[in-house]
mmCIF file of C-alpha atoms in Angstrom:
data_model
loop_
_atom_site.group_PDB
_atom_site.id
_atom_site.type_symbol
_atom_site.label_atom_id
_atom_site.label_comp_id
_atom_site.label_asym_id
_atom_site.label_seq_id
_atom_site.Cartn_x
_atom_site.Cartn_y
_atom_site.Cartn_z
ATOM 1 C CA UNK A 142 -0.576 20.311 94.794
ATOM 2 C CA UNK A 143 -0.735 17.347 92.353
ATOM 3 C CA UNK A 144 -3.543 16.946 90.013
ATOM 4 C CA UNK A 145 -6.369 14.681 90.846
ATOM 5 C CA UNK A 146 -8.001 11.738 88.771
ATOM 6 C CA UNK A 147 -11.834 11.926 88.009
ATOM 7 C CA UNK A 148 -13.790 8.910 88.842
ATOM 8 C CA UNK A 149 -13.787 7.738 85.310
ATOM 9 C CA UNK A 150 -10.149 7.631 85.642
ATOM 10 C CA UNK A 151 -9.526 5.649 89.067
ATOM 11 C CA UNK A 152 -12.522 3.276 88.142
ATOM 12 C CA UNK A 153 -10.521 2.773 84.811
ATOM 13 C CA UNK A 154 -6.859 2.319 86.499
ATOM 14 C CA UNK A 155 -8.451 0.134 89.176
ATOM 15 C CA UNK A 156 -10.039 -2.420 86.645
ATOM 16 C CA UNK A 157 -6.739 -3.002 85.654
ATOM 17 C CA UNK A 158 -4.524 -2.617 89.102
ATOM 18 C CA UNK A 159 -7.458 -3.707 91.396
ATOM 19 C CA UNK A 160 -8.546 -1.448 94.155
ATOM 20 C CA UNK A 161 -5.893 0.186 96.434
ATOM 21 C CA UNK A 162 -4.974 -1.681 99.325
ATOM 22 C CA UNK A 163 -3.654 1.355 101.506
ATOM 23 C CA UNK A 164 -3.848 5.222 101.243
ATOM 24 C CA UNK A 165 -0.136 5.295 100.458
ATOM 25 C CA UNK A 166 -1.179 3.529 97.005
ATOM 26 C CA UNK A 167 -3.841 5.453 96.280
ATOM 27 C CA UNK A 168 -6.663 4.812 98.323
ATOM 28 C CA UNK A 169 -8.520 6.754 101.000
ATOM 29 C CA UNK A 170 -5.722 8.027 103.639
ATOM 30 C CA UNK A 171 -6.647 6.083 107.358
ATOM 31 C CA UNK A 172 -5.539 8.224 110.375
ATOM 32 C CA UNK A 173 -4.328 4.793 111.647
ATOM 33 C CA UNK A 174 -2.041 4.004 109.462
ATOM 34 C CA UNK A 175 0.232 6.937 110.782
ATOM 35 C CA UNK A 176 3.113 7.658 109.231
ATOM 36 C CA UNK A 177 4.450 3.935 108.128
ATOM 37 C CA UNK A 178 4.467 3.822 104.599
ATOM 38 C CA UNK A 179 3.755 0.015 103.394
ATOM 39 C CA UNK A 180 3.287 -2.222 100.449
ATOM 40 C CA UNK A 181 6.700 -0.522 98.503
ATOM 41 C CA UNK A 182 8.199 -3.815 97.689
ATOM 42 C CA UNK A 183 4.423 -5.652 96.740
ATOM 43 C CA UNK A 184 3.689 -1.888 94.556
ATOM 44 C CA UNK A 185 6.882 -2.469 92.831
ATOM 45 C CA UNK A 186 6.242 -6.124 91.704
ATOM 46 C CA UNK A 187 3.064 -4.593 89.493
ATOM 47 C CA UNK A 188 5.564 -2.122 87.990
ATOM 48 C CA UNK A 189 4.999 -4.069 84.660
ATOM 49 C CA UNK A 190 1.493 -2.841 84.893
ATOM 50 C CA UNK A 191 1.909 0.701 83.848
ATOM 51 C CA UNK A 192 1.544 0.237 80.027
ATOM 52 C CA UNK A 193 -1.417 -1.622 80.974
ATOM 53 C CA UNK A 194 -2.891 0.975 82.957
ATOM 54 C CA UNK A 195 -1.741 3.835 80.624
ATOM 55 C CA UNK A 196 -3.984 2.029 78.141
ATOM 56 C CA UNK A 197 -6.935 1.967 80.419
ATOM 57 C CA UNK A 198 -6.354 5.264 81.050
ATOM 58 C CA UNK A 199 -6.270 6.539 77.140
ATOM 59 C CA UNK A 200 -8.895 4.188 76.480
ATOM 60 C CA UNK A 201 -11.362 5.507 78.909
ATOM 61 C CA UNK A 202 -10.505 9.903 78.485
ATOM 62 C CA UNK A 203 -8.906 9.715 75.052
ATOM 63 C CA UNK A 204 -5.742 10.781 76.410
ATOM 64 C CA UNK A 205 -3.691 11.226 79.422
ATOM 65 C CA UNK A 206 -4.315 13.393 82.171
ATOM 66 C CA UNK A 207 -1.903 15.057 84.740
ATOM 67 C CA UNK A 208 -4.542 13.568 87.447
ATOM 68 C CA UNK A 209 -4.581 10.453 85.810
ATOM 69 C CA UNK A 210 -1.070 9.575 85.529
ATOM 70 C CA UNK A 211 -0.241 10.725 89.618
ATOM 71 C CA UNK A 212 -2.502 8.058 90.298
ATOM 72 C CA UNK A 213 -0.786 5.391 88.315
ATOM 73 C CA UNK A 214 2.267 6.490 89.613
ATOM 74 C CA UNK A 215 0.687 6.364 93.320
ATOM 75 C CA UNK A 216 -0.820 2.864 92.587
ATOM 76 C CA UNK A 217 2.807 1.251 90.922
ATOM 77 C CA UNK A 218 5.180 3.061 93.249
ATOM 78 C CA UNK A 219 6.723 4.593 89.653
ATOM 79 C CA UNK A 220 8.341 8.429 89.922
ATOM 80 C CA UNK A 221 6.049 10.712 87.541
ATOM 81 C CA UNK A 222 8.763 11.417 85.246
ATOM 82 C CA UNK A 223 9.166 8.069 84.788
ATOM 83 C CA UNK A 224 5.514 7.193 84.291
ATOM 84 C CA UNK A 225 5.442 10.844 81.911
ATOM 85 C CA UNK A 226 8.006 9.242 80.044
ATOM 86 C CA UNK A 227 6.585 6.243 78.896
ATOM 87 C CA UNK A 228 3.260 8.130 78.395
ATOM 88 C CA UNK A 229 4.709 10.705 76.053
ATOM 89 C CA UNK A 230 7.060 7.859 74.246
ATOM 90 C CA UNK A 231 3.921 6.037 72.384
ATOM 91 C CA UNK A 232 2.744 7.828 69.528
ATOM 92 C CA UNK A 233 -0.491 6.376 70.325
ATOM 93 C CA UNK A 234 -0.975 7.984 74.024
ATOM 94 C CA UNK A 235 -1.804 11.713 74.218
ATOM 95 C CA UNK A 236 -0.992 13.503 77.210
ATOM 96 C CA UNK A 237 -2.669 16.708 75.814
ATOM 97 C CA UNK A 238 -6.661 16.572 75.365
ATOM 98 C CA UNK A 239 -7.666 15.320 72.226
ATOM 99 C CA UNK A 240 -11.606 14.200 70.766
ATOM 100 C CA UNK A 241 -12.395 10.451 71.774
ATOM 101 C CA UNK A 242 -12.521 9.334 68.077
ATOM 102 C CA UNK A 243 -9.064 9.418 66.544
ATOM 103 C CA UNK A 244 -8.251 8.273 62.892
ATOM 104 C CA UNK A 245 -5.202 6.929 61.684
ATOM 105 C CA UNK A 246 -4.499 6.964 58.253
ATOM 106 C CA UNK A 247 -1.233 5.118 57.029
ATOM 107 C CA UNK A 248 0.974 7.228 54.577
ATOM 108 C CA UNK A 249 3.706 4.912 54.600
ATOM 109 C CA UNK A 250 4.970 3.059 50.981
ATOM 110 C CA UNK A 251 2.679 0.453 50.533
ATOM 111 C CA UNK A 252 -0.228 2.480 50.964
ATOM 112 C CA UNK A 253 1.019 5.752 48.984
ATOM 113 C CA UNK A 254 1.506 3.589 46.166
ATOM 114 C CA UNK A 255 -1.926 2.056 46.672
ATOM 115 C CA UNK A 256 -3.957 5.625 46.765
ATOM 116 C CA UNK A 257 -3.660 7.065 50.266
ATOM 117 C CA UNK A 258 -3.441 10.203 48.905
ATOM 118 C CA UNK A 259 -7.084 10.240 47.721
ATOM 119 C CA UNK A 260 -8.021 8.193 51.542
ATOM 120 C CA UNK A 261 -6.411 11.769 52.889
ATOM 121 C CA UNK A 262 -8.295 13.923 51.331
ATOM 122 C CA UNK A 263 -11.702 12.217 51.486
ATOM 123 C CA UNK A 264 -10.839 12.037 55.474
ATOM 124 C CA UNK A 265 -10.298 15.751 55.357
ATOM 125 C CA UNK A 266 -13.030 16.503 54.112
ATOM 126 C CA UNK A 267 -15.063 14.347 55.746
ATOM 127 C CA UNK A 268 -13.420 15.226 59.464
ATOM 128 C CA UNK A 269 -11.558 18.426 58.954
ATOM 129 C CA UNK A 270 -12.905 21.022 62.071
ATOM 130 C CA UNK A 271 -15.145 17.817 63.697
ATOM 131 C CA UNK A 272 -14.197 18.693 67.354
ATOM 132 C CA UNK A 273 -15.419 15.155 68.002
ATOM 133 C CA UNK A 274 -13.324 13.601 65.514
ATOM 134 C CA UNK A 275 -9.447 14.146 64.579
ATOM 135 C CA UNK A 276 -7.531 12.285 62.293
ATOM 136 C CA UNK A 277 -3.807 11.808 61.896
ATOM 137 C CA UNK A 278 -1.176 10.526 59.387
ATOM 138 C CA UNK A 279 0.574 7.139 60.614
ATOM 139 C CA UNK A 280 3.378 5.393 59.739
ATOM 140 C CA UNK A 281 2.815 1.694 58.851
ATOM 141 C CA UNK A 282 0.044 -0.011 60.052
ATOM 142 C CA UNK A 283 0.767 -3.833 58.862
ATOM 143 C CA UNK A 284 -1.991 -4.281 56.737
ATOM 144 C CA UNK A 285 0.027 -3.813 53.729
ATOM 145 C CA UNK A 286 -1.340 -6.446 51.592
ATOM 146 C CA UNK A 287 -4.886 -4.545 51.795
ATOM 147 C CA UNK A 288 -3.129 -0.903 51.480
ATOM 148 C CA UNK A 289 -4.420 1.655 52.029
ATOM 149 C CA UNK A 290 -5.081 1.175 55.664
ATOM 150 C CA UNK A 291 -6.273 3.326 58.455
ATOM 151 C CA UNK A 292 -7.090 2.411 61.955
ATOM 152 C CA UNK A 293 -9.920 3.978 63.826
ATOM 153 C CA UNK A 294 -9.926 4.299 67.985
ATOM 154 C CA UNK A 295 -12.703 5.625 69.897
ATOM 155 C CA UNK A 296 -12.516 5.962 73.742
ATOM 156 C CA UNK A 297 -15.183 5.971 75.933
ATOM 157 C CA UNK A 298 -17.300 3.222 78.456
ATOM 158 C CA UNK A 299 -17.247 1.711 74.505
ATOM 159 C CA UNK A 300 -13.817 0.960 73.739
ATOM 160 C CA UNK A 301 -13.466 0.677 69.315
ATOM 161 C CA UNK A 302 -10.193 -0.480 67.990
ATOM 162 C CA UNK A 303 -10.759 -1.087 64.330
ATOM 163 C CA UNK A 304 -8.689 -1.725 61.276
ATOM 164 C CA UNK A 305 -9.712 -0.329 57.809
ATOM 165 C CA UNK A 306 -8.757 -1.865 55.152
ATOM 166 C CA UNK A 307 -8.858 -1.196 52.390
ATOM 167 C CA UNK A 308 -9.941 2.398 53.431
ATOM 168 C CA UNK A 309 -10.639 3.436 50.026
ATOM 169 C CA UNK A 310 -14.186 4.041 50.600
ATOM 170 C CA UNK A 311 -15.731 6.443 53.074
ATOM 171 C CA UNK A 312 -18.053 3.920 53.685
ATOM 172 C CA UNK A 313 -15.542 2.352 56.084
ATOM 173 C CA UNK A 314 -15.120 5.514 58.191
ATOM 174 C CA UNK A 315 -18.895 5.575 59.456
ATOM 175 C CA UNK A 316 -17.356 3.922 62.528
ATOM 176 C CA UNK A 317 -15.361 7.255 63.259
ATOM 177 C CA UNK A 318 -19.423 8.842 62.948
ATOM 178 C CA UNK A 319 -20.364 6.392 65.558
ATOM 179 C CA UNK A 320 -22.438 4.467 64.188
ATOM 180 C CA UNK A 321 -22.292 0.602 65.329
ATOM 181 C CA UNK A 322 -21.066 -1.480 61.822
ATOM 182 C CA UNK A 323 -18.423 -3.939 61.392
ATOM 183 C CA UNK A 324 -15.568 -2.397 59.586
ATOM 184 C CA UNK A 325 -13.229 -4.865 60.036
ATOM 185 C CA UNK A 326 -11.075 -5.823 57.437
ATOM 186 C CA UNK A 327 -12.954 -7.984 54.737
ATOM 187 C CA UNK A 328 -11.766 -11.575 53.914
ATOM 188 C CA UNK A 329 -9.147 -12.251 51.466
ATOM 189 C CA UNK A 330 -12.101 -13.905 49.291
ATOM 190 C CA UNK A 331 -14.206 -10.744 49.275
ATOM 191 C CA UNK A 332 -11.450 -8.166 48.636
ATOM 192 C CA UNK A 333 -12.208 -6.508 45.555
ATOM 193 C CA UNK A 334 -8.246 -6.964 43.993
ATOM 194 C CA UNK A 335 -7.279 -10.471 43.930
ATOM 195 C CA UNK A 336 -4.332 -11.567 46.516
ATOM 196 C CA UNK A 337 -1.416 -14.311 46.251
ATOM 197 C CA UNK A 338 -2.740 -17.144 48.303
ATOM 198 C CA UNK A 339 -0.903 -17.084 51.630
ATOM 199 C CA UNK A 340 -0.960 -20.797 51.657
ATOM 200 C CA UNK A 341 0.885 -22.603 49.233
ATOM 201 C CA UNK A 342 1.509 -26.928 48.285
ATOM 202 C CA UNK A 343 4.212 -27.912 51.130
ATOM 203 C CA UNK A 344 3.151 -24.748 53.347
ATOM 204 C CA UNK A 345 4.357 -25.318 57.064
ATOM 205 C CA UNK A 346 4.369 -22.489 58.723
ATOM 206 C CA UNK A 347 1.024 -21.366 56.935
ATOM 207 C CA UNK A 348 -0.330 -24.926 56.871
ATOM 208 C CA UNK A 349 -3.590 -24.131 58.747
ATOM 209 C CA UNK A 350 -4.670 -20.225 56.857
ATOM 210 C CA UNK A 351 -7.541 -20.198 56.252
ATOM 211 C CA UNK A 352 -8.749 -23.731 56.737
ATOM 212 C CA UNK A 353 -8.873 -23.748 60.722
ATOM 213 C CA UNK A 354 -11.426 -21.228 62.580
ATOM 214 C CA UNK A 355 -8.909 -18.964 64.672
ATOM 215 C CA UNK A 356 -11.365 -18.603 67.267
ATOM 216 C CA UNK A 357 -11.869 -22.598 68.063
ATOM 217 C CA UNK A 358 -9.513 -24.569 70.194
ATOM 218 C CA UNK A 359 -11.503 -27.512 68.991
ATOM 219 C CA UNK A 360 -10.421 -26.897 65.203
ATOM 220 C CA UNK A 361 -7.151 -26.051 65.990
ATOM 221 C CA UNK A 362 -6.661 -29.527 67.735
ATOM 222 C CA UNK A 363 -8.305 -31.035 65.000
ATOM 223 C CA UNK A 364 -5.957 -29.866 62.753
ATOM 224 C CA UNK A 365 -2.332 -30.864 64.926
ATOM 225 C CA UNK A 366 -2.855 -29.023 67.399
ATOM 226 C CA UNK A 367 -0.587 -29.231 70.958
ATOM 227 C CA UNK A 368 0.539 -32.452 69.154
ATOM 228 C CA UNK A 369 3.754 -30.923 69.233
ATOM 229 C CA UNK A 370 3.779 -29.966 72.875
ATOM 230 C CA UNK A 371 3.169 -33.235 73.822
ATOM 231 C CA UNK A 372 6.308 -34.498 71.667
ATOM 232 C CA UNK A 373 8.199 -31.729 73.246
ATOM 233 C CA UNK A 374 7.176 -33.364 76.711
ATOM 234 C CA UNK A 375 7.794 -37.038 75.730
ATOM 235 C CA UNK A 376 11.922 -34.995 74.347
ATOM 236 C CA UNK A 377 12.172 -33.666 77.634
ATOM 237 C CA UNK A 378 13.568 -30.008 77.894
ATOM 238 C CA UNK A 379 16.998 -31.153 76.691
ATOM 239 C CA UNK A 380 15.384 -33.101 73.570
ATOM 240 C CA UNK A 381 13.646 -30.141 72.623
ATOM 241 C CA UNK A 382 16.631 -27.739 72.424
ATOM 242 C CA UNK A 383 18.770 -30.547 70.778
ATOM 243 C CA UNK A 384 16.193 -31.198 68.049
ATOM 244 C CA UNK A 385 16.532 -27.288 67.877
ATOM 245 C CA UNK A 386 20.054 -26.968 67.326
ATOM 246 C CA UNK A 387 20.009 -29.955 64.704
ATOM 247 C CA UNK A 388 17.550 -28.396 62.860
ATOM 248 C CA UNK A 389 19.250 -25.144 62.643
ATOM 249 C CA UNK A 390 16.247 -22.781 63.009
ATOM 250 C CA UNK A 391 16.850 -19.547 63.054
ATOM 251 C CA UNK A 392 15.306 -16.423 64.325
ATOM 252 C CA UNK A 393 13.056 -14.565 61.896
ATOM 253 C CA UNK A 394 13.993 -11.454 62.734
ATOM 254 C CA UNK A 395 17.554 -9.411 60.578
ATOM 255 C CA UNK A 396 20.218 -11.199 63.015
ATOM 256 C CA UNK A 397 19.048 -14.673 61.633
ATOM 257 C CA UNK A 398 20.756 -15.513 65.328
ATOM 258 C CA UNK A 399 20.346 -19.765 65.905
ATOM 259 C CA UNK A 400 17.313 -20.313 68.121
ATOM 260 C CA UNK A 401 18.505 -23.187 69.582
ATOM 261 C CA UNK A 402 21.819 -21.578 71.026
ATOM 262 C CA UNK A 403 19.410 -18.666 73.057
ATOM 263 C CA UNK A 404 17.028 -20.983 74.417
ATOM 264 C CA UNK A 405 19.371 -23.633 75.634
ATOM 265 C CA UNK A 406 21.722 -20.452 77.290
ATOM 266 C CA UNK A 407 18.239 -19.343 78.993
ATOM 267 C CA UNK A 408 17.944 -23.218 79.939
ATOM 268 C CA UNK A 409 21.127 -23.621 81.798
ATOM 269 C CA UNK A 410 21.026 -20.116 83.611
ATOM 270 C CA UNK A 411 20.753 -21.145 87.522
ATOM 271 C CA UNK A 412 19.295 -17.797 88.201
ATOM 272 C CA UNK A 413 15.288 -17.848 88.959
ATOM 273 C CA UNK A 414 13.097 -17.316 87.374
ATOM 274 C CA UNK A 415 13.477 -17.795 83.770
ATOM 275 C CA UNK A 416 10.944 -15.170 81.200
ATOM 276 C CA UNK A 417 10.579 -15.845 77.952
ATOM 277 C CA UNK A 418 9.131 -13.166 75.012
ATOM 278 C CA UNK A 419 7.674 -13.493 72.250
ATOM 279 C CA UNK A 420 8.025 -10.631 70.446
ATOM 280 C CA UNK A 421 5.475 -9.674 68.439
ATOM 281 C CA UNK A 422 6.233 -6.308 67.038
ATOM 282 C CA UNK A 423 6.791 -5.401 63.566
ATOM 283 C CA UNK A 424 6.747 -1.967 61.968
ATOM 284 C CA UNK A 425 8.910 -1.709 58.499
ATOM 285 C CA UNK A 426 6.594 -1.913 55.192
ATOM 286 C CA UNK A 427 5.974 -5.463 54.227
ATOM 287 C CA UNK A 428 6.707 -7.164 57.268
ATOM 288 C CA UNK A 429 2.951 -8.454 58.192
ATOM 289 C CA UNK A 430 4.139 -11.883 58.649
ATOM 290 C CA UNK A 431 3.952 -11.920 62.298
ATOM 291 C CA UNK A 432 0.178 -10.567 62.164
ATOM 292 C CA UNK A 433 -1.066 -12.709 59.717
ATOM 293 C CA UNK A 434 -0.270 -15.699 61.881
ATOM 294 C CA UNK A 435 -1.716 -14.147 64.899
ATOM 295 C CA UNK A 436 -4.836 -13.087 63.669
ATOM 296 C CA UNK A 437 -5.559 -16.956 61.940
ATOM 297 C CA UNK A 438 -3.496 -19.088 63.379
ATOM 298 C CA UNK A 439 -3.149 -17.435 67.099
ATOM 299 C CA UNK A 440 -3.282 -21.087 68.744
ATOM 300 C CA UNK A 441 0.045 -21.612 67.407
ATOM 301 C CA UNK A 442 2.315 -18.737 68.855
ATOM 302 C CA UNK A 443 0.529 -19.572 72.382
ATOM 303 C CA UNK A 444 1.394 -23.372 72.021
ATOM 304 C CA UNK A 445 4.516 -22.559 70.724
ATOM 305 C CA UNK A 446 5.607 -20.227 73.267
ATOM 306 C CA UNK A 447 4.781 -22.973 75.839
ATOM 307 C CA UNK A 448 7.088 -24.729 73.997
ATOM 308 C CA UNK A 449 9.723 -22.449 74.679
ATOM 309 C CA UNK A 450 8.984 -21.668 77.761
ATOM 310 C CA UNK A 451 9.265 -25.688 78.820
ATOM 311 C CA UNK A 452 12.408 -26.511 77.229
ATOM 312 C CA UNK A 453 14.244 -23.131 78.783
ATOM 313 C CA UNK A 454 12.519 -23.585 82.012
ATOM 314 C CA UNK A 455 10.784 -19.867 81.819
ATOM 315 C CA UNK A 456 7.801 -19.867 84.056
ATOM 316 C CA UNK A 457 6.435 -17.094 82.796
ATOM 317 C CA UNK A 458 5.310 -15.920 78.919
ATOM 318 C CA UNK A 459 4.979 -12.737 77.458
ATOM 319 C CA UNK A 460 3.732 -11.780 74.202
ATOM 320 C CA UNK A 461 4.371 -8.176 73.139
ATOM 321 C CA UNK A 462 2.263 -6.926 70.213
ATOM 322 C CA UNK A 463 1.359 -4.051 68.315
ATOM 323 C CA UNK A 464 -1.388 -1.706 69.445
ATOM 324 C CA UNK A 465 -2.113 -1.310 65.590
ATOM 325 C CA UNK A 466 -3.202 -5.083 65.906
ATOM 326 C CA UNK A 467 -6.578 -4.869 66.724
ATOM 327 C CA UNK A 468 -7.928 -8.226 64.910
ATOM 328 C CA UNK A 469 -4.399 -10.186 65.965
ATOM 329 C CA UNK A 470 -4.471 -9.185 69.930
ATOM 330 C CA UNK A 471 -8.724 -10.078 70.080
ATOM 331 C CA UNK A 472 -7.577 -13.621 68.611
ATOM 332 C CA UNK A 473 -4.772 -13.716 71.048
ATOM 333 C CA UNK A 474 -6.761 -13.084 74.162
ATOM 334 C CA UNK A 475 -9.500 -15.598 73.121
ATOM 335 C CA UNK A 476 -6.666 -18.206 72.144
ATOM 336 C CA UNK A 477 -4.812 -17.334 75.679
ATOM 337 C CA UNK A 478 -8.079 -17.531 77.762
ATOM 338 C CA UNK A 479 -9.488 -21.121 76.133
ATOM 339 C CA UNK A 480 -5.839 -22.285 76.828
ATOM 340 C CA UNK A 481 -6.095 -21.823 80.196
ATOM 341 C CA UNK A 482 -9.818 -23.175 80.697
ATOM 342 C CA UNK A 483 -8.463 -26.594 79.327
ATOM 343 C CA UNK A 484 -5.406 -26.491 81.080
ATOM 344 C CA UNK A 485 -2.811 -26.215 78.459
ATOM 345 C CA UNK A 486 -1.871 -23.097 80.509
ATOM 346 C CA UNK A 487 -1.676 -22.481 84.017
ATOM 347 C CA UNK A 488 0.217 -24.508 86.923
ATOM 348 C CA UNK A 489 -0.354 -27.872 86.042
ATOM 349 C CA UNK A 490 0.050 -28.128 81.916
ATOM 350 C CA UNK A 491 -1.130 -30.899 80.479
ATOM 351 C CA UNK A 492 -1.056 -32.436 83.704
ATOM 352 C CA UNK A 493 2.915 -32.686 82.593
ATOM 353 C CA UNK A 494 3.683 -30.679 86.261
ATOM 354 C CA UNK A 495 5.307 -28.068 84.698
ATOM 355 C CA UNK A 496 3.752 -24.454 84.781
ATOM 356 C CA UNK A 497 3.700 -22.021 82.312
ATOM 357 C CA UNK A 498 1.676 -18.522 82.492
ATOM 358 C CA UNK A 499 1.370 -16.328 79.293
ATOM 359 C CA UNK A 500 0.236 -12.237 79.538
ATOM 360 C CA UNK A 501 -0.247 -10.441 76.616
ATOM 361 C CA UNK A 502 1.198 -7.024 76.400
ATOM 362 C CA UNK A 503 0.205 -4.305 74.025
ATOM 363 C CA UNK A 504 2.830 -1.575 72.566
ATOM 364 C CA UNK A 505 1.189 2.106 71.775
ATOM 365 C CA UNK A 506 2.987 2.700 68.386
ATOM 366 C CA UNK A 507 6.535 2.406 68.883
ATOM 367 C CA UNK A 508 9.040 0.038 66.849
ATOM 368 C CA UNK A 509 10.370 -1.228 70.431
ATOM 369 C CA UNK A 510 9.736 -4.348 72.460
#
C-alpha cells in the first residue's frame, strides 16, 4: 500500500496545485464517481507544476517523503519514478529525513581562496552533532565577489532562504540558531574589502546599479524604464528582430549563437503556441553576472523578456533561476507581480492587444535549465 501524506504535506502541495477536484487526483474518493477515471488530460496540463510542488513540499518537512511525493504524483497525473526522479536529481531536495535547518557552505575556488576553510571549521564546530541543524559543503553559490559564501534554508510554516556573505563571521550563522536577524548579504558600500564598481562611465547593461531602487516600478520608469517596449511596439514584431539582427547581439552564454537568428526562427514557426525562456541559471565560478542584474535591476529581464516574447509571438514567459538565488528570485517576484498590477503583463499589455504571461521557475541546485 502506498505511503500517505500528513496534513502538513497536502495543505503544502495544495497551496501550490489548489485543492483536488476529484478522488482520482487526490481528493476524498466519492462512491459516485464509480469507476470513470477523469480530469487525465486537465492533470497533465499542470505537469509543469511538479518542481513547484516538490519545493513546497521540501520547504514545508525539510525533505521529501514517500507519502508526500504519491500525492504529487496523484495530483499531476506523473508516474512515481518519474516524480522520484526529479526529486532525487536536485542536490537541494532530500528524499531521506534530514533537520529543518540546513547550511550550505560553498567550497568552490573563489571562496577557498577567500578562507572557506576557516568558515568550515567554525561551522563544525558550531553545528557538528546539532540534530536540529546540519550543514553541508556546496559547490558554487554565485556570490563570488563576496566569497566566502554560504546559504542557510530552514523549513517549516517559516520558510528562510538566506544568503551569507561574506560568511566569515559566525555572527552571520545565528539565523541557522533561529533567531529572527537579517543576514542578508551587506551592501557593496558596507563590505569590509573594497569592490570594483560594477558600474562604470558608458555602462549599458549596468546603467541603473545601484542608482534605481530594485523594488520600485516607479524608479525603474523613472530611470527608462518600458521605454523600450514601447519602441519595440511602435517596430512592430518584424522591426524588433531586424534591429536585432543589425545589431548583431549575441547570446551571453559559450555558443555566442546570434540572438536575432533564434528569435526570428521562433517568430515564423506556424505551430501554437510560441514559449519563450529566459534562462537564468548559472553555476561555474565567476559567472554572477546574471544575478547581479536580477537582484538590482530585476525590472529589466521582465521587460525585456516581454520584449522577446512580442517580437517571436511567445505567449507565454518563463524565467528559470537558481534556487541558490534567494535575494535575485524575491526581486523577481515583486518585479513580476507590480508588472502585472499596472498592466505591463497580462492579456492586454500596454493596452498594445498583445498578451504576454511570465512564471518564474526555481531550479534545486543543478547546472540544468
Amino acid at each position: 500500500m502506498a505511503a500517505e501524506p500528513t496534513t502538513a504535506e497536502r495543505e503544502a502541495v495544495d497551496e501550490v496545485l489548489g485543492p483536488p477536484q476529484s478522488g482520482w487526483s487526490g481528493g476524498e474518493r466519492d462512491a459516485n464517481e464509480g469507476h470513470v477515471s477523469r480530469g487525465g488530460h486537465d492533470l497533465r496540463e499542470q505537469r509543469h507544476l511538479l518542481l513547484p510542488a516538490l519545493h513546497a513540499l521540501q520547504s514545508r518537512a525539510g525533505w521529501i517523503s514517500e507519502g508526500g511525493l504519491t500525492y504529487v504524483s496523484q495530483r499531476l497525473d506523473v508516474p512515481p519514478a518519474e516524480a522520484y526522479g526529479v526529486a532525487s536529481f536536485y542536490a537541494m531536495f532530500s528524499t531521506e529525513p534530514r533537520p529543518k535547518t540546513v547550511v550550505h557552505v560553498c567550497d568552490d575556488i573563489a571562496c577557498r581562496i577567500n578562507g572557506t576553510d576557516n568558515v568550515i571549521a567554525e561551522v563544525e564546530r558550531a553545528f557538528g552533532g546539532d540534530e536540529d541543524v546540519m550543514w553541508v559543503r556546496s559547490p558554487c553559490l554565485g556570490l563570488c565577489e563576496r566569497a566566502p559564501a554560504a546559504l542557510v534554508q530552514r523549513a517549516g510554516e517559516a520558510v528562510t532562504n538566506v544568503s551569507v556573505a561574506p560568511a566569515d563571521s559566525m555572527d552571520a550563522f545565528r539565523e541557522a540558531r533561529g533567531r529572527v536577524v537579517d543576514v542578508r548579504p551587506r551592501s557593496r558600500a558596507q563590505m569590509d574589502r573594497p569592490l570594483p564598481p560594477l558600474r562604470r562611465e558608458g555602462s549599458r547593461l549596468l546603467r541603473r546599479i545601484d542608482v534605481v531602487d530594485p523594488r520600485s516600478l516607479d524608479d525603474y520608469r523613472a530611470h527608462g524604464g518600458y521605454e523600450a517596449l514601447r519602441r519595440a511596439v511602435e517596430l512592430g514584431p518584424d522591426g524588433v528582430i531586424r534591429e536585432l539582427k543589425d545589431s548583431k547581439l549575441l547570446g551571453r552564454g559559450g555558443a555566442a549563437f546570434p540572438a536575432g537568428v533564434k528569435w526570428e526562427a521562433v517568430a515564423k514557426q506556424p505551430v501554437r503556441p510560441h514559449y519563450f525562456v529566459c534562462n537564468a541559471d548559472e553555476s561555474e565560478p565567476g559567472t554572477f553576472k546574471d544575478r547581479i542584474l536580477m537582484e538590482d535591476d530585476p525590472f529589466a529581464v521582465i521587460e525585456a523578456l516581454t520584449i522577446a516574447g512580442y517580437a517571436t509571438g511567445s505567449e507565454k514567459g518563463y524565467v528559470y533561476i537558481r534556487g541558490e538565488y534567494p535575494a535575485a528570485t524575491s526581486n523577481l517576484e515583486n518585479a513580476i507581480k507590480q508588472a502585472y498590477a499596472r498592466g505591463f503583463l497580462g492579456h492586454n499589455v500596454m493596452g498594445e492587444g498583445f498578451a504576454f504571461d511570465i512564471e518564474l521557475r526555481r531550479g534545486a541546485g543543478a547546472y540544468i535549465c
